[in-house]
Coordinates of C-alpha atoms and ligand atoms in Angstrom, one line a residue:
X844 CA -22.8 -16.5 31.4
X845 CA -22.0 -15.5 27.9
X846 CA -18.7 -15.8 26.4
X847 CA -17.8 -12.7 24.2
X848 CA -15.0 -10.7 22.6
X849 CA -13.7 -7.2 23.9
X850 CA -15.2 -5.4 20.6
X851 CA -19.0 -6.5 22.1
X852 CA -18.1 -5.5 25.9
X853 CA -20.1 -2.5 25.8
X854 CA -23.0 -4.5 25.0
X855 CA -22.6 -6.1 28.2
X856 CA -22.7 -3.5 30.6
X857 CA -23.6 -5.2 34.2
X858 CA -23.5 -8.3 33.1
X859 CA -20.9 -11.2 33.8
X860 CA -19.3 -12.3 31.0
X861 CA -16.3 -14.7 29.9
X862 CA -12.9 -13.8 28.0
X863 CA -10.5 -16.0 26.6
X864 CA -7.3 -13.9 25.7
X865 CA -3.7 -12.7 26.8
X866 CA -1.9 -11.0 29.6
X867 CA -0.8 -8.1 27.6
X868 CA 0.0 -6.2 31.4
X869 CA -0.3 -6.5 34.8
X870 CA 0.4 -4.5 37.8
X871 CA -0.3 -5.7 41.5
X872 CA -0.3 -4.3 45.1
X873 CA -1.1 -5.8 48.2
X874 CA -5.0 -6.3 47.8
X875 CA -5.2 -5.2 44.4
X876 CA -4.3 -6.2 40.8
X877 CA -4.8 -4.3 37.2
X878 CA -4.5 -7.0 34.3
X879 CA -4.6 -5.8 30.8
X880 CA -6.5 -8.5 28.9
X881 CA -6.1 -8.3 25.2
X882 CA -7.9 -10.8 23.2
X883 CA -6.7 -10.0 19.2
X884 CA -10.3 -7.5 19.0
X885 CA -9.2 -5.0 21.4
X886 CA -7.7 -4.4 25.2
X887 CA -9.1 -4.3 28.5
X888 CA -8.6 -3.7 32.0
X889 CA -9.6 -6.3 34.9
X890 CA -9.6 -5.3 38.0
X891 CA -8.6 -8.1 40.5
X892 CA -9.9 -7.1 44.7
X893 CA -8.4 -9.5 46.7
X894 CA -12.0 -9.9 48.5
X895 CA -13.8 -10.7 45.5
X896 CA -12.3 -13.7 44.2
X897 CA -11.1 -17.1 45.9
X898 CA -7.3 -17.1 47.4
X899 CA -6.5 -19.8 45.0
X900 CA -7.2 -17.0 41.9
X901 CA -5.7 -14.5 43.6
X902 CA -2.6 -16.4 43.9
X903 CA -3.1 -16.8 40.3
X904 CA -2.7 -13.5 39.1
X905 CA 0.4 -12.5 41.3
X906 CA 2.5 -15.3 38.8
X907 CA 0.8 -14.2 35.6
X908 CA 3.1 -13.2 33.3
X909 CA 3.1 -11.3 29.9
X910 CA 2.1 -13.2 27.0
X911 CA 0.3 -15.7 29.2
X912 CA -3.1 -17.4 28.0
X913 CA -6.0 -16.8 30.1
X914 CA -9.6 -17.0 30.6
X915 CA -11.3 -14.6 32.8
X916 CA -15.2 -14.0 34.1
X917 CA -15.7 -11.1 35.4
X918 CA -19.0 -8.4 35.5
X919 CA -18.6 -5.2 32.5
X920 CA -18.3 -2.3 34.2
X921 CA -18.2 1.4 33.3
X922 CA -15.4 3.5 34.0
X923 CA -14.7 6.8 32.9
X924 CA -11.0 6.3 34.0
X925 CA -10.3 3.3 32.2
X926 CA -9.3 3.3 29.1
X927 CA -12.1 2.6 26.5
X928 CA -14.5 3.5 29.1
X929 CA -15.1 0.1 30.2
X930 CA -13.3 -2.3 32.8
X931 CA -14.2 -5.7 34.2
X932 CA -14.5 -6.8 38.0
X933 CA -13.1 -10.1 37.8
X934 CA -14.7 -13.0 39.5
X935 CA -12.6 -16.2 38.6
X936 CA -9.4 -16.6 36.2
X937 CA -8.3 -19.8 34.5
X938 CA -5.1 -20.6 32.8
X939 CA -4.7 -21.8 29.8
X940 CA -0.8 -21.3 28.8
X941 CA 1.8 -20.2 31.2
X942 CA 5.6 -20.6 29.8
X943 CA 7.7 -20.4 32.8
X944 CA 10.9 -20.6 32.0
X945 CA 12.0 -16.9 30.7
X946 CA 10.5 -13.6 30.3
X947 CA 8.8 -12.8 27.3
X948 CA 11.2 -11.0 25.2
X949 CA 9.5 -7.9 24.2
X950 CA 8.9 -6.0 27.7
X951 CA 7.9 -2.5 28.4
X952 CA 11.1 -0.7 27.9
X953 CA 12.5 0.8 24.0
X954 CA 14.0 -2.0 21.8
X955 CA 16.0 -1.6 19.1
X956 CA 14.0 -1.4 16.0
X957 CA 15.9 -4.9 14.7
X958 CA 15.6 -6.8 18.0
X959 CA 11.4 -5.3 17.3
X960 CA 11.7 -7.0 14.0
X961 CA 13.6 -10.3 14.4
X962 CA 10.3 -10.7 16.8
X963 CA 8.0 -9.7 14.2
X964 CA 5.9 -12.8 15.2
X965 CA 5.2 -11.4 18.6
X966 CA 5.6 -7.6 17.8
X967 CA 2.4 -7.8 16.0
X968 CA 1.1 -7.8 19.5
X969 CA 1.5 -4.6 20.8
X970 CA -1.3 -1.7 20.9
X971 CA 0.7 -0.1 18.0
X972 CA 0.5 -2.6 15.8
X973 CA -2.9 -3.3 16.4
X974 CA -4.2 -0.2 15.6
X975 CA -1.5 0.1 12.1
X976 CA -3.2 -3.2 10.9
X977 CA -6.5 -2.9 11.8
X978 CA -6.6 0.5 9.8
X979 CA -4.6 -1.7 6.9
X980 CA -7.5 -3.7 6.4
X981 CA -9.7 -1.4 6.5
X982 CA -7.7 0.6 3.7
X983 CA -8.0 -2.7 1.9
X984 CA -11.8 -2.6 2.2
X985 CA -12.3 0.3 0.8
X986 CA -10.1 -0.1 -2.2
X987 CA -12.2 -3.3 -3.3
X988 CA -15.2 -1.5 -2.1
X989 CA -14.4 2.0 -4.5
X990 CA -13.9 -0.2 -7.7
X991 CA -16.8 -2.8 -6.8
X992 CA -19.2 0.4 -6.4
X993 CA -18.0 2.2 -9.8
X994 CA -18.1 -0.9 -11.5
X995 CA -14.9 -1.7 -11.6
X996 CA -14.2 -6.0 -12.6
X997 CA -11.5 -7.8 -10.5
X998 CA -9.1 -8.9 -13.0
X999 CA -6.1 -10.5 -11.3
X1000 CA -3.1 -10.4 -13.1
X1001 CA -0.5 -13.2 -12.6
X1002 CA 2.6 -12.8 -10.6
X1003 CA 5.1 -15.3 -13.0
X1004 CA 5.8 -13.3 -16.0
X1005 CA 7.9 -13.3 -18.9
X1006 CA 8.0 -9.3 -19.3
X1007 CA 9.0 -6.0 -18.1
X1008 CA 7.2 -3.6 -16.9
X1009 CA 8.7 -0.7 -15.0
X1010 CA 12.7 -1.3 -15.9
X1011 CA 14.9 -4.0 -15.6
X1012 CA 17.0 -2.7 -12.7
X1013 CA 14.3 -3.7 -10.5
X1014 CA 13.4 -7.2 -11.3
X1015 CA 13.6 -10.5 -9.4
X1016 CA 14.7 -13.3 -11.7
X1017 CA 13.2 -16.5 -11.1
X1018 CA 14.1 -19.8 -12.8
X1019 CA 10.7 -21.0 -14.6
X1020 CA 10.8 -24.6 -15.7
X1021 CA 14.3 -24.4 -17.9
X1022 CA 13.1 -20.8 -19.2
X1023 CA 13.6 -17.3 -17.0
X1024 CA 10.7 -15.4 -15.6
X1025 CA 10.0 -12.5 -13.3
X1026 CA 8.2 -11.9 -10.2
X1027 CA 5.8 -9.3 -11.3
X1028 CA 6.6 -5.8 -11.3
X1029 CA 3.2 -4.2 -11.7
X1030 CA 0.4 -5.8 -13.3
X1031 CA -0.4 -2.9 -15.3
X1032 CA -0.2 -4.7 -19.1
X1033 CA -2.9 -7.6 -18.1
X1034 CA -4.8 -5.1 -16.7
X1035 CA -4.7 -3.4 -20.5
X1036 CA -6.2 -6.5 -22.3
X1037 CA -8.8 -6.6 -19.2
X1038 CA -9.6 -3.1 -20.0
X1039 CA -10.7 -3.5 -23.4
X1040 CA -12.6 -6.3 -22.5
X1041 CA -14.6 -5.3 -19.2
X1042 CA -14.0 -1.5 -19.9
X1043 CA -12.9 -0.8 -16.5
X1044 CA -10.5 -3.2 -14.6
X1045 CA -8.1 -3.6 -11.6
X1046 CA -6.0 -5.7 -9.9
X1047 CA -5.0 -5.7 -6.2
X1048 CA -1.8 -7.8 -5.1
X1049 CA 1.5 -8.6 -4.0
X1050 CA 4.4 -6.8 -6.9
X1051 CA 8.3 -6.6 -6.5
X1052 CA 11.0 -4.8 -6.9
X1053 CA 14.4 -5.8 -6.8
X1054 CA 15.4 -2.0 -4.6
X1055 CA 18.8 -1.5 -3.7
X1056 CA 17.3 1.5 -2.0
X1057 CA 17.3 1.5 2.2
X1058 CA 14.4 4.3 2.4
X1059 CA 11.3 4.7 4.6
X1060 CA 9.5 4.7 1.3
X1061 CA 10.9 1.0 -0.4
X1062 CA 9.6 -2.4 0.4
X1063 CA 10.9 -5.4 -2.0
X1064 CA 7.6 -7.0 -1.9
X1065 CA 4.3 -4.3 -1.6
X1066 CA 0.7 -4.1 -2.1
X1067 CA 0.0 -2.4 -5.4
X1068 CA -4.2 -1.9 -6.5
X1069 CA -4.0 -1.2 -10.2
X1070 CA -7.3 0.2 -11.8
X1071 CA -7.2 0.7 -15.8
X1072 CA -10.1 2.4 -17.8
X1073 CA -10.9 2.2 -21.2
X1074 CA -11.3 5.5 -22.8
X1075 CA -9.7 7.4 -20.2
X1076 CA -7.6 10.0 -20.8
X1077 CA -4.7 11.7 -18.1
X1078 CA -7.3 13.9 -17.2
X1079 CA -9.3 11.3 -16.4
X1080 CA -6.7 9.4 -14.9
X1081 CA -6.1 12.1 -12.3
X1082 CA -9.6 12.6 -11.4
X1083 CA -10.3 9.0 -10.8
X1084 CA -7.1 9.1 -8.2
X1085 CA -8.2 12.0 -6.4
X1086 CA -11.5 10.9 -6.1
X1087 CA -10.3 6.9 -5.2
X1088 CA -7.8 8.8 -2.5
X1089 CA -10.4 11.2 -0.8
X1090 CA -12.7 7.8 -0.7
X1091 CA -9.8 6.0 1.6
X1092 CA -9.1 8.5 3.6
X1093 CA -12.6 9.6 5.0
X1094 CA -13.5 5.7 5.3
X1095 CA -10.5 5.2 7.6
X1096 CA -11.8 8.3 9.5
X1097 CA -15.2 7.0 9.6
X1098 CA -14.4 3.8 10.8
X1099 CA -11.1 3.8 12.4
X1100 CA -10.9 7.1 14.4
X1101 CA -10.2 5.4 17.5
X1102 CA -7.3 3.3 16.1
X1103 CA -5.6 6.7 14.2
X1104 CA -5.8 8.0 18.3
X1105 CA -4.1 5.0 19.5
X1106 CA -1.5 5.9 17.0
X1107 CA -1.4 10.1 18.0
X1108 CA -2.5 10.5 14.8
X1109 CA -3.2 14.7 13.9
X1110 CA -6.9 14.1 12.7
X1111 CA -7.0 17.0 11.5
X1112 CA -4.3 16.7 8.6
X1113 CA -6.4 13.8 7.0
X1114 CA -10.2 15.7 7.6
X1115 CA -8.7 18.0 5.0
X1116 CA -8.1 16.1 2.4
X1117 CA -10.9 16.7 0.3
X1118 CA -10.8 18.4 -3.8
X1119 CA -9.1 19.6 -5.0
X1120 CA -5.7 18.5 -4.8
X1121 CA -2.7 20.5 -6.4
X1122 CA -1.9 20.0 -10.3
X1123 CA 1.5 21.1 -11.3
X1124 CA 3.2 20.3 -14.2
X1125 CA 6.8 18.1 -14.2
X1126 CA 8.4 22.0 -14.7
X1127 CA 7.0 23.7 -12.4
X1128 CA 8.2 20.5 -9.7
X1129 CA 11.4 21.5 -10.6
X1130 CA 11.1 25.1 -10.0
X1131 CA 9.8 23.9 -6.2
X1132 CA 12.9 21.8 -5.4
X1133 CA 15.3 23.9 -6.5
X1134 CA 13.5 26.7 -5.5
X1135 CA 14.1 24.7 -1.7
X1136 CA 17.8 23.8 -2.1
X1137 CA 17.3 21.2 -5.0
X1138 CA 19.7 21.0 -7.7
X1139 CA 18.1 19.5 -10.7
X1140 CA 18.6 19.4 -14.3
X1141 CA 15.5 19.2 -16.6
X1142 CA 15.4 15.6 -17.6
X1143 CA 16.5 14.2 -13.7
X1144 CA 14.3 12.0 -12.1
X1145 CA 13.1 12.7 -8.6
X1146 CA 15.0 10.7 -6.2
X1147 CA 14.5 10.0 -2.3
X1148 CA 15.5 13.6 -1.0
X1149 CA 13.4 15.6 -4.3
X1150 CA 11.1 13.3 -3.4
X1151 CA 10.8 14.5 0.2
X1152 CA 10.6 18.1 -0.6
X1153 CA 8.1 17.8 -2.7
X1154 CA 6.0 16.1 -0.3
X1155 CA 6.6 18.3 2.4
X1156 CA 5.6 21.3 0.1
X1157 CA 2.0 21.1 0.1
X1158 CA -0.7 20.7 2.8
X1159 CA -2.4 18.3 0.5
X1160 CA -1.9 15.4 -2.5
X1161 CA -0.1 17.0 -5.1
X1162 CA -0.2 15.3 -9.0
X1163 CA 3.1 16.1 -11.2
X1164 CA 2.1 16.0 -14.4
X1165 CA 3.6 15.8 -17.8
X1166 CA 7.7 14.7 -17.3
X1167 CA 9.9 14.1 -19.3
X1168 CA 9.9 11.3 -21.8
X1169 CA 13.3 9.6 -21.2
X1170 CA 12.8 9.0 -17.6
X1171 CA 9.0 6.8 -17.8
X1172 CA 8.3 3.7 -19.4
X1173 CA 8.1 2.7 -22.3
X1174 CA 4.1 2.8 -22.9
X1175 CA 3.2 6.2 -22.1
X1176 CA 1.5 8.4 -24.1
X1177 CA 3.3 10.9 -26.4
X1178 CA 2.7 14.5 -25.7
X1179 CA 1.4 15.7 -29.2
X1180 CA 2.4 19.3 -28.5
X1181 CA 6.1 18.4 -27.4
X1182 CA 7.7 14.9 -28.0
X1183 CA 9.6 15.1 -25.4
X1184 CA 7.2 14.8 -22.3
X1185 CA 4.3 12.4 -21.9
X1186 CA 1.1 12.2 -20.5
X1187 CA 2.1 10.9 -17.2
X1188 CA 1.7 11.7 -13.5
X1189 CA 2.5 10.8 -10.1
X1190 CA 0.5 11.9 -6.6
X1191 CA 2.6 12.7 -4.1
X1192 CA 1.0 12.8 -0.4
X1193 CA 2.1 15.8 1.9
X1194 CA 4.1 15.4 4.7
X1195 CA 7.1 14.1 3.6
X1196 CA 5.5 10.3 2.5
X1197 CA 6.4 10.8 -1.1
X1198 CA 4.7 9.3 -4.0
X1199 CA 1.9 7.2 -4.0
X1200 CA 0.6 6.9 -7.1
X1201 CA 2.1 6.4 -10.7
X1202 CA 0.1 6.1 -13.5
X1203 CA -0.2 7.8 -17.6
X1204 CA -2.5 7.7 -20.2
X1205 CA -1.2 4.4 -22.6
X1206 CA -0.1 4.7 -26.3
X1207 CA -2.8 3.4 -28.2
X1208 CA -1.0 3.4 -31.7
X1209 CA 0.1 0.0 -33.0
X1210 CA 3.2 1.4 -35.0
X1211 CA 4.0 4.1 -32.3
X1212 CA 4.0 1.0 -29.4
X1213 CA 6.2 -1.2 -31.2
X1214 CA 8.6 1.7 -32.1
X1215 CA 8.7 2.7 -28.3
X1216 CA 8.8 -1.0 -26.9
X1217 CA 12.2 -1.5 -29.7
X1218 CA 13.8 1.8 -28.7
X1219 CA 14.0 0.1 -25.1
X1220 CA 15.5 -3.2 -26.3
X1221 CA 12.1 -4.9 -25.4
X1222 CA 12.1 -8.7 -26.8
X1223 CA 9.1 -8.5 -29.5
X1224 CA 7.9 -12.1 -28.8
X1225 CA 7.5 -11.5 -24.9
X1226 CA 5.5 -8.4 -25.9
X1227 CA 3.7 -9.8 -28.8
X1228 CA 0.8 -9.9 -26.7
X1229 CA 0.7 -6.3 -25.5
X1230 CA 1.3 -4.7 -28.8
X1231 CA -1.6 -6.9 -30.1
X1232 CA -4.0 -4.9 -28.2
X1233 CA -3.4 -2.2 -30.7
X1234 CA -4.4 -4.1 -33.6
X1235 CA -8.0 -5.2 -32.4
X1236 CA -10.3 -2.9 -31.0
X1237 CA -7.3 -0.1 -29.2
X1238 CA -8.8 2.7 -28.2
X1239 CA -7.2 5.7 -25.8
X1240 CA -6.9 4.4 -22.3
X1241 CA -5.1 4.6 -18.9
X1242 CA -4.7 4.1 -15.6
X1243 CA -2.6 3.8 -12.4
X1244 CA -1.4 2.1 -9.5
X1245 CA -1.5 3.6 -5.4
X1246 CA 0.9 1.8 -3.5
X1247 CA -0.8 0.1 -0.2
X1248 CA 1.6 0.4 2.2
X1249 CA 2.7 3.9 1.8
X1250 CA -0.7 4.9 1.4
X1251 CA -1.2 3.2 5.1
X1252 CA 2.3 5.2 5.9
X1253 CA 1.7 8.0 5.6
X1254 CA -2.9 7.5 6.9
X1255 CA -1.0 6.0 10.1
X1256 CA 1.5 8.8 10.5
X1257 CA 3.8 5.8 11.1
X1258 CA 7.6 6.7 10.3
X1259 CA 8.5 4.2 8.1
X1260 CA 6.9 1.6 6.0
X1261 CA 7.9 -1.4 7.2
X1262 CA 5.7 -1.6 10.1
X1263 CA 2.1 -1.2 8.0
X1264 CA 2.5 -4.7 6.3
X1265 CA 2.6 -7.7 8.6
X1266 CA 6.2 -9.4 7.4
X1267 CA 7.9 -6.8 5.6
X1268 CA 10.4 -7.7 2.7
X1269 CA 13.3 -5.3 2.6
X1270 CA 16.6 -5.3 1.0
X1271 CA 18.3 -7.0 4.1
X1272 CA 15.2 -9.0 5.9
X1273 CA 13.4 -12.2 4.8
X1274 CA 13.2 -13.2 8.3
X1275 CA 11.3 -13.9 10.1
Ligands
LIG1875 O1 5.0 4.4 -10.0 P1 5.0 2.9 -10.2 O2 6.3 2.2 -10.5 O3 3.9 2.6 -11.3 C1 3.6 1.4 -11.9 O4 4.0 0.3 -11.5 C2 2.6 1.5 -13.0 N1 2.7 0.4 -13.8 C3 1.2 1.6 -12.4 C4 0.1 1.7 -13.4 O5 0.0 2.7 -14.1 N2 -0.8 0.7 -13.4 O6 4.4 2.3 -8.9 C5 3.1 2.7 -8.4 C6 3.2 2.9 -6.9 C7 4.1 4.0 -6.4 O7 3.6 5.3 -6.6 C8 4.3 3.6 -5.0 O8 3.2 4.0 -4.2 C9 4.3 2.1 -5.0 O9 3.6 1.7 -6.2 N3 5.7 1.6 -5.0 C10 6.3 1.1 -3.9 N4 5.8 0.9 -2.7 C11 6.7 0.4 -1.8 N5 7.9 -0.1 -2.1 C12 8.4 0.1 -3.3 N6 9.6 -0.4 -3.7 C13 7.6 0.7 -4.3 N7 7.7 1.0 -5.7 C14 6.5 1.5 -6.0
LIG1876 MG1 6.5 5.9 -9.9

């Protein structure tokens, strides 16, 4: 008999095969037993005739529990009414882990979403979870495998840093041997001085943010893939996104259709995302949200509920284009036909999960850099570096970042983005 994982049952059809896995349910009367087996690759139902298998097994099943470590043979079966199509007749069960003394604390019934994450280490169990982080790595996948096929180098940047990157209200100080540092932000300036070597760079990896902000949208620790392309201007900046975007999306629907069901996903919101997405410009944003009970100034930065109106306004990505200077970093590119904007853009994803990506086309000007970086009090000799790019070899470039875990938010249809990262960081959680 063949041992074998629940992702190869169908391969097995009439045959008797062995499972090692957990009670994930089980139902029983009188002559007749239904045990959900899931074994970490997928779920299954046994079905358990009191004739078929010896009293002593029998017997068994009646005190399995949930959670409970098993072993089961049994023969693959089709079933149109089970779910998967599939079932097993069991034959013989063995026990491997049986904790008797309580209940296993996440049962059948609604828990309160903190009692759900104080048990993070056993919610990751259910079918809902399952299907949210099989469809993260896959989302993962198909990142590395866009840049790897467009030629893209992996160019990690490092987490320890002495610099700022996206404002100082957001950083996480860390003591660093006698000296301060900060936990990285974005990896955006390596990725610079990667760019002019390899031409086309990204990194992909843990960033931070110090957010005081309690919204669906804000993790303190997230997932941040952050391509940057030499010679690329914010045209080419928002190609490249909308092309990177559309790539994710119809991989997760290629390969992970069945796991977007398990979650209710609507298909068909996601089969439509496909070129081209919306360009407005920074102005005409602003026209929309107050044009849908906004009330913003020109100049005002989109916070949590703009944000959500924008989102919710278009049936597809939307990029916002050109904003105002005073509200971006310091190393965007000028606007030559009015100083006051730059060349800078965000993607917003439609319904309601709010910005995904943030990227610009860089300033490229020695002089112009060093005046921007000392209008924002920026220390020279942390920068020194960075502004030294413009003195050998600068050229026009740019690039962005896409956020993983909203991008898995709002894929997953899931309502908040805590659940599409195993151990989410938060403003009041570090535990477990
Ligand atoms: O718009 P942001 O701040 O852009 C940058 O960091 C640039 N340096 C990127 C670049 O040009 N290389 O962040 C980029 C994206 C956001 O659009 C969002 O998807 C995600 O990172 N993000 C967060 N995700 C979860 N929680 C948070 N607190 C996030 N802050 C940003
Ligand atoms: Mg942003």
């Amino acid at each position: 008999m063949t041992e074998t994982t629940i992702s190869h049952i169908k391969e097995f059809i009439g045959k008797e095969v062995k499972l090692k896995g957990w009670v994930y349910n089980i139902r029983s009367s009188g002559k007749i037993a239904f045990l959900i087996l899931r074994d970490g690759t997928g779920f299954i139902q046994n079905v358990v005739v009191k004739n078929e298998v010896s009293e002593e097994d029998f017997n068994k099943v009646k005190l399995l529990s949930m959670e409970d470590t098993i072993a089961v043979d049994g023969i693959v079966q089709e079933s149109p009414r089970a779910p998967g199509g599939v079932e097993i007749l069991l034959k013989s069960i063995e026990m491997i882990n049986h904790y008797k003394d309580e209940e296993y604390p996440i049962q059948k019934k609604e828990h309160g979403v903190d009692f759900l994450l104080n048990n993070r280490h056993l919610w990751l169990r259910s079918k809902k979870q399952f299907a949210i982080m099989r469809i993260r790595d896959e989302v993962v996948k198909a990142i590395r495998d866009y840049m790897y096929d467009n030629e893209y180098i992996l160019f990690d940047s490092p987490i320890f840093t002495p610099t700022v990157t996206e404002g100082t209200t957001t950083l996480f100080e860390t003591e660093y041997f006698g000296n301060k540092a900060y936990m990285s932000q974005s990896g955006q300036l390596y990725q610079e001085a990667g760019a002019i070597a390899f031409r086309k760079t990204y990194c992909f990896g843990p960033t931070f943010r110090a957010e005081k902000s309690k919204t669906k949208k804000h993790l303190t620790e997230f997932w941040m893939v952050e391509p940057e392309i030499a010679f690329a201007d914010l045209n080419d900046v928002i190609n490249i996104s909308e092309d990177f975007v559309i790539y994710i999306v119809q991989r997760v629907l290629e390969k992970k259709s069945n796991e977007l069901k398990m979650l209710g996903r609507d298909l068909s919101k996601l089969e439509m995302i496909k070129k081209p997405f919306y360009r407005i410009t920074y102005d005409e944003a602003l026209d929309i949200i107050n044009g849908n009970g906004g009330k913003m100034e020109w100049g005002d930065d989109f916070g949590a509920e703009e944000d959500t109106i924008l989102s919710k306004n278009f049936d597809k990505p939307v990029f916002i284009h050109h904003f105002p200077k005073k509200i971006k970093p310091f190393y965007m590119e000028i606007d030559q036909e009015n100083p006051d904007l730059v060349l800078g853009v965000d993607m917003y994803a439609p319904e309601g999960y709010g910005e995904l990506i943030g990227g610009s086309q860089r300033i490229y000007d020695y002089e112009r850099l060093l005046k921007e970086a000392k209008k924002s009090n920026l220390n020279e000799d942390d920068y020194k570096w960075y502004i030294d790019l413009r003195r050998w070899g600068s050229c026009p470039h740019g690039g962005f970042g896409l956020g993983l875990e909203r991008t898995i938010a709002w894929i997953t249809g899931v309502e908040h983005i805590r659940t599409t990262i195993p151990f989410p960081r938060t403003i009041n959680r570090i535990y477990p």
